Amino acid sequence: MASDLSSIVKSEIVNTLENLLSATVIVKDVKKATSGSDEGKCLKIESDFELSGTASKWNFSIPTKTAAKFEYLMLGGVTDLKDSIDDEIADAVKEIISTISGSVTTSINAQGFDDVNGVKFSLGESNVVECSEVLSLDNTFMFEISLNDEALFLYISFDDISMPYMVQLTDDAVVPEETPDAKTADAAPSNNSLLSTILSEESVDNLRLLMDIKLRLSVRLGTKVCLLRDVISWDIGEIIELTQMTNEPLDILVNNVVIGQGEAIIVDGKFGVKIKHIGEPRLN
């Protein structure tokens, strides 16, 4: 079965909008778009991906209300909200879609998936179309987002190349069948099936309510116990030697609790961490 990229897509939409718009963002629901659900204008932007050497095209379509809100917040909320898509709105939205696509690309490459790697993207054409035209495309999904508690919508149309990687985009998404020679007996259970096995259905539903809670992730480079007299004597240029060796794994912390270990990597000029182990520390 193909690696699932749907959680990466949703999380990078949230991260990008929060960073660029300085807003609180939640993806409340994702479902297959239906004709007639939006009859206004949409700004359609093509994003061309290369997934393991195979070309894939995603169409991002932003309704007028959503696009106008994006530009309004990017400008700091000091202008009037517009009721139609102009060049300024188009430029703002294209910057957002470009950032989302770039973040998705970086996140996928950082995971080290066996079946999808070396991902690249480039922004394609953009034009204003009737939203009904977008809804007629195959594999179009409607993302309902909460932007500072305001409900807004955007659409993403995936092609047949990328759809196998989006099996968990919605609860009703169709999961591809395993090939006859697949070794399903030894397959690890999914998170959802594992939760259903351990917990009651009601408990699983309640647990899902907590999934959008934000946690602070940090990576600990090393530690050192210092005397107070040493600390107060430090000045600019002081070199502090840590106890961590350069070849030792780094601690990964969530809300200051160690949850795993990893190694430092560079991803598109930014620091990242590749997870090597999650759970209780391993004894080597």
PDB file of C-alpha atoms in Angstrom:
ATOM      1  CA  MET A   1       0.000   0.000   0.000  1.00  0.00           C
ATOM      2  CA  ALA A   2       1.219   3.509  -0.841  1.00  0.00           C
ATOM      3  CA  SER A   3       2.437   5.799   1.934  1.00  0.00           C
ATOM      4  CA  ASP A   4      -0.282   8.131   3.197  1.00  0.00           C
ATOM      5  CA  LEU A   5       0.436  11.814   2.583  1.00  0.00           C
ATOM      6  CA  SER A   6      -2.970  13.196   3.549  1.00  0.00           C
ATOM      7  CA  SER A   7      -1.947  14.179   7.080  1.00  0.00           C
ATOM      8  CA  ILE A   8       1.039  16.081   5.668  1.00  0.00           C
ATOM      9  CA  VAL A   9      -1.212  18.006   3.276  1.00  0.00           C
ATOM     10  CA  LYS A  10      -3.634  18.997   6.048  1.00  0.00           C
ATOM     11  CA  SER A  11      -0.940  19.943   8.556  1.00  0.00           C
ATOM     12  CA  GLU A  12       0.988  22.078   6.046  1.00  0.00           C
ATOM     13  CA  ILE A  13      -2.202  23.929   5.078  1.00  0.00           C
ATOM     14  CA  VAL A  14      -2.692  24.770   8.758  1.00  0.00           C
ATOM     15  CA  ASN A  15       0.962  25.694   9.378  1.00  0.00           C
ATOM     16  CA  THR A  16       1.219  27.897   6.284  1.00  0.00           C
ATOM     17  CA  LEU A  17      -2.001  29.796   6.910  1.00  0.00           C
ATOM     18  CA  GLU A  18      -1.144  30.363  10.559  1.00  0.00           C
ATOM     19  CA  ASN A  19       2.331  31.653   9.710  1.00  0.00           C
ATOM     20  CA  LEU A  20       1.352  33.877   6.769  1.00  0.00           C
ATOM     21  CA  LEU A  21      -1.956  35.175   8.104  1.00  0.00           C
ATOM     22  CA  SER A  22      -1.135  35.333  11.838  1.00  0.00           C
ATOM     23  CA  ALA A  23      -4.409  33.526  12.474  1.00  0.00           C
ATOM     24  CA  THR A  24      -5.714  30.503  14.342  1.00  0.00           C
ATOM     25  CA  VAL A  25      -6.462  27.811  11.775  1.00  0.00           C
ATOM     26  CA  ILE A  26      -8.112  24.396  12.022  1.00  0.00           C
ATOM     27  CA  VAL A  27      -9.022  21.972   9.240  1.00  0.00           C
ATOM     28  CA  LYS A  28     -12.476  21.045  10.506  1.00  0.00           C
ATOM     29  CA  ASP A  29     -13.531  18.654   7.757  1.00  0.00           C
ATOM     30  CA  VAL A  30     -12.471  17.259   4.406  1.00  0.00           C
ATOM     31  CA  LYS A  31     -14.965  15.614   2.104  1.00  0.00           C
ATOM     32  CA  LYS A  32     -15.498  14.835  -1.547  1.00  0.00           C
ATOM     33  CA  ALA A  33     -16.797  17.942  -3.300  1.00  0.00           C
ATOM     34  CA  THR A  34     -20.201  17.776  -4.936  1.00  0.00           C
ATOM     35  CA  SER A  35     -21.550  19.832  -7.814  1.00  0.00           C
ATOM     36  CA  GLY A  36     -23.654  22.771  -6.719  1.00  0.00           C
ATOM     37  CA  SER A  37     -21.891  23.233  -3.359  1.00  0.00           C
ATOM     38  CA  ASP A  38     -20.370  26.529  -4.584  1.00  0.00           C
ATOM     39  CA  GLU A  39     -21.672  28.551  -7.515  1.00  0.00           C
ATOM     40  CA  GLY A  40     -19.369  31.590  -7.280  1.00  0.00           C
ATOM     41  CA  LYS A  41     -15.938  32.377  -8.720  1.00  0.00           C
ATOM     42  CA  CYS A  42     -12.764  30.536  -7.759  1.00  0.00           C
ATOM     43  CA  LEU A  43      -9.097  31.316  -8.285  1.00  0.00           C
ATOM     44  CA  LYS A  44      -7.672  28.061  -9.661  1.00  0.00           C
ATOM     45  CA  ILE A  45      -3.914  27.576  -9.283  1.00  0.00           C
ATOM     46  CA  GLU A  46      -2.025  24.617 -10.717  1.00  0.00           C
ATOM     47  CA  SER A  47       0.780  23.062  -8.711  1.00  0.00           C
ATOM     48  CA  ASP A  48       2.964  20.598 -10.613  1.00  0.00           C
ATOM     49  CA  PHE A  49       4.593  17.939  -8.439  1.00  0.00           C
ATOM     50  CA  GLU A  50       7.166  15.311  -9.242  1.00  0.00           C
ATOM     51  CA  LEU A  51       6.601  12.232  -7.095  1.00  0.00           C
ATOM     52  CA  SER A  52       9.520   9.811  -7.382  1.00  0.00           C
ATOM     53  CA  GLY A  53      10.104  10.942 -10.943  1.00  0.00           C
ATOM     54  CA  THR A  54       6.427  10.823 -11.958  1.00  0.00           C
ATOM     55  CA  ALA A  55       4.608  14.044 -12.892  1.00  0.00           C
ATOM     56  CA  SER A  56       1.490  14.838 -10.858  1.00  0.00           C
ATOM     57  CA  LYS A  57      -0.765  17.880 -11.063  1.00  0.00           C
ATOM     58  CA  TRP A  58      -2.802  19.291  -8.163  1.00  0.00           C
ATOM     59  CA  ASN A  59      -5.317  22.089  -8.682  1.00  0.00           C
ATOM     60  CA  PHE A  60      -5.876  24.433  -5.727  1.00  0.00           C
ATOM     61  CA  SER A  61      -9.131  26.386  -6.101  1.00  0.00           C
ATOM     62  CA  ILE A  62      -9.920  29.218  -3.693  1.00  0.00           C
ATOM     63  CA  PRO A  63     -13.454  30.726  -3.643  1.00  0.00           C
ATOM     64  CA  THR A  64     -13.762  34.511  -3.733  1.00  0.00           C
ATOM     65  CA  LYS A  65     -14.713  34.878  -0.060  1.00  0.00           C
ATOM     66  CA  THR A  66     -11.765  32.778   1.086  1.00  0.00           C
ATOM     67  CA  ALA A  67      -9.296  34.461  -1.295  1.00  0.00           C
ATOM     68  CA  ALA A  68     -10.390  37.945  -0.193  1.00  0.00           C
ATOM     69  CA  LYS A  69      -9.985  36.958   3.462  1.00  0.00           C
ATOM     70  CA  PHE A  70      -6.494  35.611   2.801  1.00  0.00           C
ATOM     71  CA  GLU A  71      -5.349  38.878   1.215  1.00  0.00           C
ATOM     72  CA  TYR A  72      -7.064  40.940   3.931  1.00  0.00           C
ATOM     73  CA  LEU A  73      -5.166  39.112   6.699  1.00  0.00           C
ATOM     74  CA  MET A  74      -1.863  39.136   4.810  1.00  0.00           C
ATOM     75  CA  LEU A  75      -2.142  42.927   4.692  1.00  0.00           C
ATOM     76  CA  GLY A  76      -2.730  43.037   8.429  1.00  0.00           C
ATOM     77  CA  GLY A  77      -6.481  43.654   8.248  1.00  0.00           C
ATOM     78  CA  VAL A  78      -6.042  47.359   7.502  1.00  0.00           C
ATOM     79  CA  THR A  79      -7.942  47.385   4.212  1.00  0.00           C
ATOM     80  CA  ASP A  80     -11.517  46.662   3.226  1.00  0.00           C
ATOM     81  CA  LEU A  81     -12.539  43.149   2.286  1.00  0.00           C
ATOM     82  CA  LYS A  82     -13.031  42.861  -1.461  1.00  0.00           C
ATOM     83  CA  ASP A  83     -15.972  41.167  -3.146  1.00  0.00           C
ATOM     84  CA  SER A  84     -14.156  40.032  -6.294  1.00  0.00           C
ATOM     85  CA  ILE A  85     -10.775  38.537  -7.175  1.00  0.00           C
ATOM     86  CA  ASP A  86      -8.319  41.140  -8.487  1.00  0.00           C
ATOM     87  CA  ASP A  87      -4.586  40.994  -9.222  1.00  0.00           C
ATOM     88  CA  GLU A  88      -3.620  41.804  -5.612  1.00  0.00           C
ATOM     89  CA  ILE A  89      -5.744  38.956  -4.269  1.00  0.00           C
ATOM     90  CA  ALA A  90      -4.387  36.603  -6.932  1.00  0.00           C
ATOM     91  CA  ASP A  91      -0.777  37.437  -5.995  1.00  0.00           C
ATOM     92  CA  ALA A  92      -1.443  36.909  -2.285  1.00  0.00           C
ATOM     93  CA  VAL A  93      -3.186  33.580  -2.819  1.00  0.00           C
ATOM     94  CA  LYS A  94      -0.486  32.331  -5.214  1.00  0.00           C
ATOM     95  CA  GLU A  95       2.118  33.064  -2.548  1.00  0.00           C
ATOM     96  CA  ILE A  96       0.106  31.026  -0.057  1.00  0.00           C
ATOM     97  CA  ILE A  97      -0.346  28.071  -2.432  1.00  0.00           C
ATOM     98  CA  SER A  98       3.340  28.178  -3.374  1.00  0.00           C
ATOM     99  CA  THR A  99       4.305  28.074   0.311  1.00  0.00           C
ATOM    100  CA  ILE A 100       1.889  25.203   1.024  1.00  0.00           C
ATOM    101  CA  SER A 101       3.253  23.224  -1.935  1.00  0.00           C
ATOM    102  CA  GLY A 102       6.842  23.885  -0.888  1.00  0.00           C
ATOM    103  CA  SER A 103       6.136  22.857   2.705  1.00  0.00           C
ATOM    104  CA  VAL A 104       4.397  19.669   1.563  1.00  0.00           C
ATOM    105  CA  THR A 105       7.405  18.867  -0.628  1.00  0.00           C
ATOM    106  CA  THR A 106       9.869  19.454   2.213  1.00  0.00           C
ATOM    107  CA  SER A 107       7.838  17.417   4.709  1.00  0.00           C
ATOM    108  CA  ILE A 108       7.451  14.435   2.355  1.00  0.00           C
ATOM    109  CA  ASN A 109      11.158  14.360   1.544  1.00  0.00           C
ATOM    110  CA  ALA A 110      12.039  14.572   5.241  1.00  0.00           C
ATOM    111  CA  GLN A 111       9.999  11.430   6.019  1.00  0.00           C
ATOM    112  CA  GLY A 112      12.214   9.125   3.970  1.00  0.00           C
ATOM    113  CA  PHE A 113       9.331   7.186   2.407  1.00  0.00           C
ATOM    114  CA  ASP A 114      10.429   4.257   0.266  1.00  0.00           C
ATOM    115  CA  ASP A 115       7.735   4.723  -2.389  1.00  0.00           C
ATOM    116  CA  VAL A 116       7.671   8.507  -2.688  1.00  0.00           C
ATOM    117  CA  ASN A 117      10.867  10.523  -2.495  1.00  0.00           C
ATOM    118  CA  GLY A 118      12.803  13.200  -4.327  1.00  0.00           C
ATOM    119  CA  VAL A 119       9.607  15.256  -4.503  1.00  0.00           C
ATOM    120  CA  LYS A 120       9.753  18.563  -6.372  1.00  0.00           C
ATOM    121  CA  PHE A 121       7.140  21.143  -7.259  1.00  0.00           C
ATOM    122  CA  SER A 122       6.624  24.176  -9.455  1.00  0.00           C
ATOM    123  CA  LEU A 123       3.709  26.575  -9.573  1.00  0.00           C
ATOM    124  CA  GLY A 124       1.757  26.415 -12.807  1.00  0.00           C
ATOM    125  CA  GLU A 125      -0.916  28.557 -14.411  1.00  0.00           C
ATOM    126  CA  SER A 126      -3.623  30.406 -12.510  1.00  0.00           C
ATOM    127  CA  ASN A 127      -6.941  31.832 -13.641  1.00  0.00           C
ATOM    128  CA  VAL A 128     -10.356  32.797 -12.322  1.00  0.00           C
ATOM    129  CA  VAL A 129     -13.030  30.231 -13.145  1.00  0.00           C
ATOM    130  CA  GLU A 130     -16.534  29.314 -12.087  1.00  0.00           C
ATOM    131  CA  CYS A 131     -16.338  27.166  -8.972  1.00  0.00           C
ATOM    132  CA  SER A 132     -18.778  24.775 -10.658  1.00  0.00           C
ATOM    133  CA  GLU A 133     -16.024  24.046 -13.198  1.00  0.00           C
ATOM    134  CA  VAL A 134     -13.716  23.003 -10.371  1.00  0.00           C
ATOM    135  CA  LEU A 135     -16.350  20.791  -8.792  1.00  0.00           C
ATOM    136  CA  SER A 136     -16.736  18.875 -12.041  1.00  0.00           C
ATOM    137  CA  LEU A 137     -13.103  17.719 -11.888  1.00  0.00           C
ATOM    138  CA  ASP A 138     -12.370  14.203 -10.681  1.00  0.00           C
ATOM    139  CA  ASN A 139     -10.966  13.683  -7.187  1.00  0.00           C
ATOM    140  CA  THR A 140     -11.899  17.165  -5.964  1.00  0.00           C
ATOM    141  CA  PHE A 141     -12.062  17.565  -2.195  1.00  0.00           C
ATOM    142  CA  MET A 142     -13.566  20.391  -0.178  1.00  0.00           C
ATOM    143  CA  PHE A 143     -11.512  21.503   2.826  1.00  0.00           C
ATOM    144  CA  GLU A 144     -13.560  23.275   5.491  1.00  0.00           C
ATOM    145  CA  ILE A 145     -11.246  25.422   7.562  1.00  0.00           C
ATOM    146  CA  SER A 146     -11.836  27.562  10.627  1.00  0.00           C
ATOM    147  CA  LEU A 147      -9.914  30.821  10.271  1.00  0.00           C
ATOM    148  CA  ASN A 148     -10.139  32.787  13.520  1.00  0.00           C
ATOM    149  CA  ASP A 149     -13.430  30.916  14.115  1.00  0.00           C
ATOM    150  CA  GLU A 150     -14.784  31.901  10.683  1.00  0.00           C
ATOM    151  CA  ALA A 151     -15.793  28.995   8.429  1.00  0.00           C
ATOM    152  CA  LEU A 152     -14.161  29.149   4.988  1.00  0.00           C
ATOM    153  CA  PHE A 153     -13.626  26.663   2.176  1.00  0.00           C
ATOM    154  CA  LEU A 154     -11.001  25.731  -0.380  1.00  0.00           C
ATOM    155  CA  TYR A 155     -10.793  22.928  -2.921  1.00  0.00           C
ATOM    156  CA  ILE A 156      -7.964  20.653  -4.023  1.00  0.00           C
ATOM    157  CA  SER A 157      -8.243  18.427  -7.097  1.00  0.00           C
ATOM    158  CA  PHE A 158      -5.772  15.531  -7.158  1.00  0.00           C
ATOM    159  CA  ASP A 159      -4.911  13.521 -10.253  1.00  0.00           C
ATOM    160  CA  ASP A 160      -4.907   9.730 -10.504  1.00  0.00           C
ATOM    161  CA  ILE A 161      -1.154   9.621  -9.808  1.00  0.00           C
ATOM    162  CA  SER A 162      -1.460  11.195  -6.366  1.00  0.00           C
ATOM    163  CA  MET A 163      -4.794   9.715  -5.223  1.00  0.00           C
ATOM    164  CA  PRO A 164      -3.276   6.433  -3.899  1.00  0.00           C
ATOM    165  CA  TYR A 165      -1.299   8.584  -1.434  1.00  0.00           C
ATOM    166  CA  MET A 166      -4.463  10.293  -0.103  1.00  0.00           C
ATOM    167  CA  VAL A 167      -6.373   7.301   1.259  1.00  0.00           C
ATOM    168  CA  GLN A 168      -6.957   8.885   4.686  1.00  0.00           C
ATOM    169  CA  LEU A 169      -7.890  12.338   3.431  1.00  0.00           C
ATOM    170  CA  THR A 170     -11.514  11.717   4.457  1.00  0.00           C
ATOM    171  CA  ASP A 171     -13.215   9.113   6.591  1.00  0.00           C
ATOM    172  CA  ASP A 172     -15.058   7.784   3.542  1.00  0.00           C
ATOM    173  CA  ALA A 173     -12.020   7.667   1.228  1.00  0.00           C
ATOM    174  CA  VAL A 174     -11.663   4.403  -0.650  1.00  0.00           C
ATOM    175  CA  VAL A 175      -8.634   2.376   0.397  1.00  0.00           C
ATOM    176  CA  PRO A 176      -6.997   0.535  -2.523  1.00  0.00           C
ATOM    177  CA  GLU A 177      -7.211  -3.231  -2.297  1.00  0.00           C
ATOM    178  CA  GLU A 178      -4.050  -5.187  -1.595  1.00  0.00           C
ATOM    179  CA  THR A 179      -2.606  -7.229  -4.426  1.00  0.00           C
ATOM    180  CA  PRO A 180      -3.223 -10.999  -4.102  1.00  0.00           C
ATOM    181  CA  ASP A 181       0.396 -11.687  -3.159  1.00  0.00           C
ATOM    182  CA  ALA A 182       0.549  -8.958  -0.509  1.00  0.00           C
ATOM    183  CA  LYS A 183       1.626 -10.159   2.912  1.00  0.00           C
ATOM    184  CA  THR A 184      -1.308  -8.845   4.877  1.00  0.00           C
ATOM    185  CA  ALA A 185      -0.915 -11.262   7.745  1.00  0.00           C
ATOM    186  CA  ASP A 186       2.171  -9.496   9.064  1.00  0.00           C
ATOM    187  CA  ALA A 187       0.955  -5.970   8.313  1.00  0.00           C
ATOM    188  CA  ALA A 188       1.001  -3.575  11.241  1.00  0.00           C
ATOM    189  CA  PRO A 189      -2.464  -2.293  12.255  1.00  0.00           C
ATOM    190  CA  SER A 190      -3.314   1.310  11.456  1.00  0.00           C
ATOM    191  CA  ASN A 191      -3.714   3.873  14.228  1.00  0.00           C
ATOM    192  CA  ASN A 192      -7.488   3.891  13.777  1.00  0.00           C
ATOM    193  CA  SER A 193      -7.863   0.101  13.873  1.00  0.00           C
ATOM    194  CA  LEU A 194      -5.509  -0.147  16.855  1.00  0.00           C
ATOM    195  CA  LEU A 195      -7.527   2.444  18.779  1.00  0.00           C
ATOM    196  CA  SER A 196     -10.748   0.647  17.904  1.00  0.00           C
ATOM    197  CA  THR A 197      -9.284  -2.589  19.253  1.00  0.00           C
ATOM    198  CA  ILE A 198      -8.192  -1.057  22.556  1.00  0.00           C
ATOM    199  CA  LEU A 199     -11.001   1.437  23.152  1.00  0.00           C
ATOM    200  CA  SER A 200     -14.735   1.511  22.728  1.00  0.00           C
ATOM    201  CA  GLU A 201     -16.203   3.310  19.715  1.00  0.00           C
ATOM    202  CA  GLU A 202     -17.363   6.177  21.930  1.00  0.00           C
ATOM    203  CA  SER A 203     -13.898   6.541  23.473  1.00  0.00           C
ATOM    204  CA  VAL A 204     -12.295   6.639  20.026  1.00  0.00           C
ATOM    205  CA  ASP A 205     -14.687   9.409  18.945  1.00  0.00           C
ATOM    206  CA  ASN A 206     -13.895  11.381  22.090  1.00  0.00           C
ATOM    207  CA  LEU A 207     -10.172  10.912  21.537  1.00  0.00           C
ATOM    208  CA  ARG A 208     -10.458  12.345  18.010  1.00  0.00           C
ATOM    209  CA  LEU A 209     -11.675  15.604  19.553  1.00  0.00           C
ATOM    210  CA  LEU A 210      -8.190  16.046  21.001  1.00  0.00           C
ATOM    211  CA  MET A 211      -6.296  15.511  17.750  1.00  0.00           C
ATOM    212  CA  ASP A 212      -6.181  19.230  16.848  1.00  0.00           C
ATOM    213  CA  ILE A 213      -4.611  20.280  20.160  1.00  0.00           C
ATOM    214  CA  LYS A 214      -1.286  21.985  19.419  1.00  0.00           C
ATOM    215  CA  LEU A 215       1.864  20.685  21.080  1.00  0.00           C
ATOM    216  CA  ARG A 216       5.319  22.273  21.078  1.00  0.00           C
ATOM    217  CA  LEU A 217       7.994  20.034  19.593  1.00  0.00           C
ATOM    218  CA  SER A 218      11.651  20.677  20.306  1.00  0.00           C
ATOM    219  CA  VAL A 219      14.939  18.879  19.763  1.00  0.00           C
ATOM    220  CA  ARG A 220      17.571  18.838  22.500  1.00  0.00           C
ATOM    221  CA  LEU A 221      21.094  19.242  21.194  1.00  0.00           C
ATOM    222  CA  GLY A 222      22.686  18.457  24.545  1.00  0.00           C
ATOM    223  CA  THR A 223      22.870  19.382  28.240  1.00  0.00           C
ATOM    224  CA  LYS A 224      25.453  20.440  30.766  1.00  0.00           C
ATOM    225  CA  VAL A 225      25.413  20.992  34.519  1.00  0.00           C
ATOM    226  CA  CYS A 226      26.995  24.336  35.357  1.00  0.00           C
ATOM    227  CA  LEU A 227      27.814  26.186  38.534  1.00  0.00           C
ATOM    228  CA  LEU A 228      26.194  29.552  39.086  1.00  0.00           C
ATOM    229  CA  ARG A 229      29.579  31.249  39.326  1.00  0.00           C
ATOM    230  CA  ASP A 230      30.426  29.908  35.858  1.00  0.00           C
ATOM    231  CA  VAL A 231      27.157  31.134  34.333  1.00  0.00           C
ATOM    232  CA  ILE A 232      27.517  34.704  35.597  1.00  0.00           C
ATOM    233  CA  SER A 233      31.054  34.867  34.247  1.00  0.00           C
ATOM    234  CA  TRP A 234      30.008  34.041  30.663  1.00  0.00           C
ATOM    235  CA  ASP A 235      30.373  36.707  28.015  1.00  0.00           C
ATOM    236  CA  ILE A 236      29.811  37.012  24.272  1.00  0.00           C
ATOM    237  CA  GLY A 237      31.999  34.522  22.433  1.00  0.00           C
ATOM    238  CA  GLU A 238      32.096  32.005  25.288  1.00  0.00           C
ATOM    239  CA  ILE A 239      32.145  28.393  24.084  1.00  0.00           C
ATOM    240  CA  ILE A 240      30.091  25.975  26.180  1.00  0.00           C
ATOM    241  CA  GLU A 241      30.968  22.316  25.743  1.00  0.00           C
ATOM    242  CA  LEU A 242      27.952  20.004  25.987  1.00  0.00           C
ATOM    243  CA  THR A 243      27.958  16.410  27.197  1.00  0.00           C
ATOM    244  CA  GLN A 244      26.329  15.147  23.990  1.00  0.00           C
ATOM    245  CA  MET A 245      28.707  13.479  21.528  1.00  0.00           C
ATOM    246  CA  THR A 246      28.403  14.459  17.860  1.00  0.00           C
ATOM    247  CA  ASN A 247      27.466  10.910  16.825  1.00  0.00           C
ATOM    248  CA  GLU A 248      24.814  10.399  19.507  1.00  0.00           C
ATOM    249  CA  PRO A 249      21.084  10.659  18.712  1.00  0.00           C
ATOM    250  CA  LEU A 250      19.226  13.812  19.729  1.00  0.00           C
ATOM    251  CA  ASP A 251      16.284  13.794  22.107  1.00  0.00           C
ATOM    252  CA  ILE A 252      12.916  14.753  20.589  1.00  0.00           C
ATOM    253  CA  LEU A 253      10.588  16.424  23.092  1.00  0.00           C
ATOM    254  CA  VAL A 254       6.889  17.263  22.966  1.00  0.00           C
ATOM    255  CA  ASN A 255       5.863  19.768  25.639  1.00  0.00           C
ATOM    256  CA  ASN A 256       9.256  19.125  27.321  1.00  0.00           C
ATOM    257  CA  VAL A 257       8.649  15.355  27.515  1.00  0.00           C
ATOM    258  CA  VAL A 258      11.075  13.082  25.655  1.00  0.00           C
ATOM    259  CA  ILE A 259       9.094  10.989  23.172  1.00  0.00           C
ATOM    260  CA  GLY A 260      11.865   9.695  20.914  1.00  0.00           C
ATOM    261  CA  GLN A 261      15.267  10.147  19.366  1.00  0.00           C
ATOM    262  CA  GLY A 262      16.486  11.290  15.971  1.00  0.00           C
ATOM    263  CA  GLU A 263      19.346  12.724  13.985  1.00  0.00           C
ATOM    264  CA  ALA A 264      19.826  16.254  12.699  1.00  0.00           C
ATOM    265  CA  ILE A 265      19.432  16.809   8.952  1.00  0.00           C
ATOM    266  CA  ILE A 266      19.335  19.752   6.560  1.00  0.00           C
ATOM    267  CA  VAL A 267      16.174  20.103   4.433  1.00  0.00           C
ATOM    268  CA  ASP A 268      16.178  22.856   1.802  1.00  0.00           C
ATOM    269  CA  GLY A 269      18.525  24.994   3.882  1.00  0.00           C
ATOM    270  CA  LYS A 270      16.594  24.481   7.128  1.00  0.00           C
ATOM    271  CA  PHE A 271      17.386  22.347  10.152  1.00  0.00           C
ATOM    272  CA  GLY A 272      15.264  19.232  10.545  1.00  0.00           C
ATOM    273  CA  VAL A 273      15.275  16.024  12.528  1.00  0.00           C
ATOM    274  CA  LYS A 274      14.864  12.502  11.174  1.00  0.00           C
ATOM    275  CA  ILE A 275      13.075  10.286  13.681  1.00  0.00           C
ATOM    276  CA  LYS A 276      15.039   7.144  14.482  1.00  0.00           C
ATOM    277  CA  HIS A 277      12.986   5.880  17.421  1.00  0.00           C
ATOM    278  CA  ILE A 278       9.675   6.693  19.134  1.00  0.00           C
ATOM    279  CA  GLY A 279       8.747   5.466  22.614  1.00  0.00           C
ATOM    280  CA  GLU A 280      10.838   4.168  25.489  1.00  0.00           C
ATOM    281  CA  PRO A 281      14.609   4.724  25.138  1.00  0.00           C
ATOM    282  CA  ARG A 282      16.449   1.830  23.580  1.00  0.00           C
ATOM    283  CA  LEU A 283      19.442   0.277  25.305  1.00  0.00           C
ATOM    284  CA  ASN A 284      22.334  -0.232  22.917  1.00  0.00           C
TER     285      ASN A 284
END
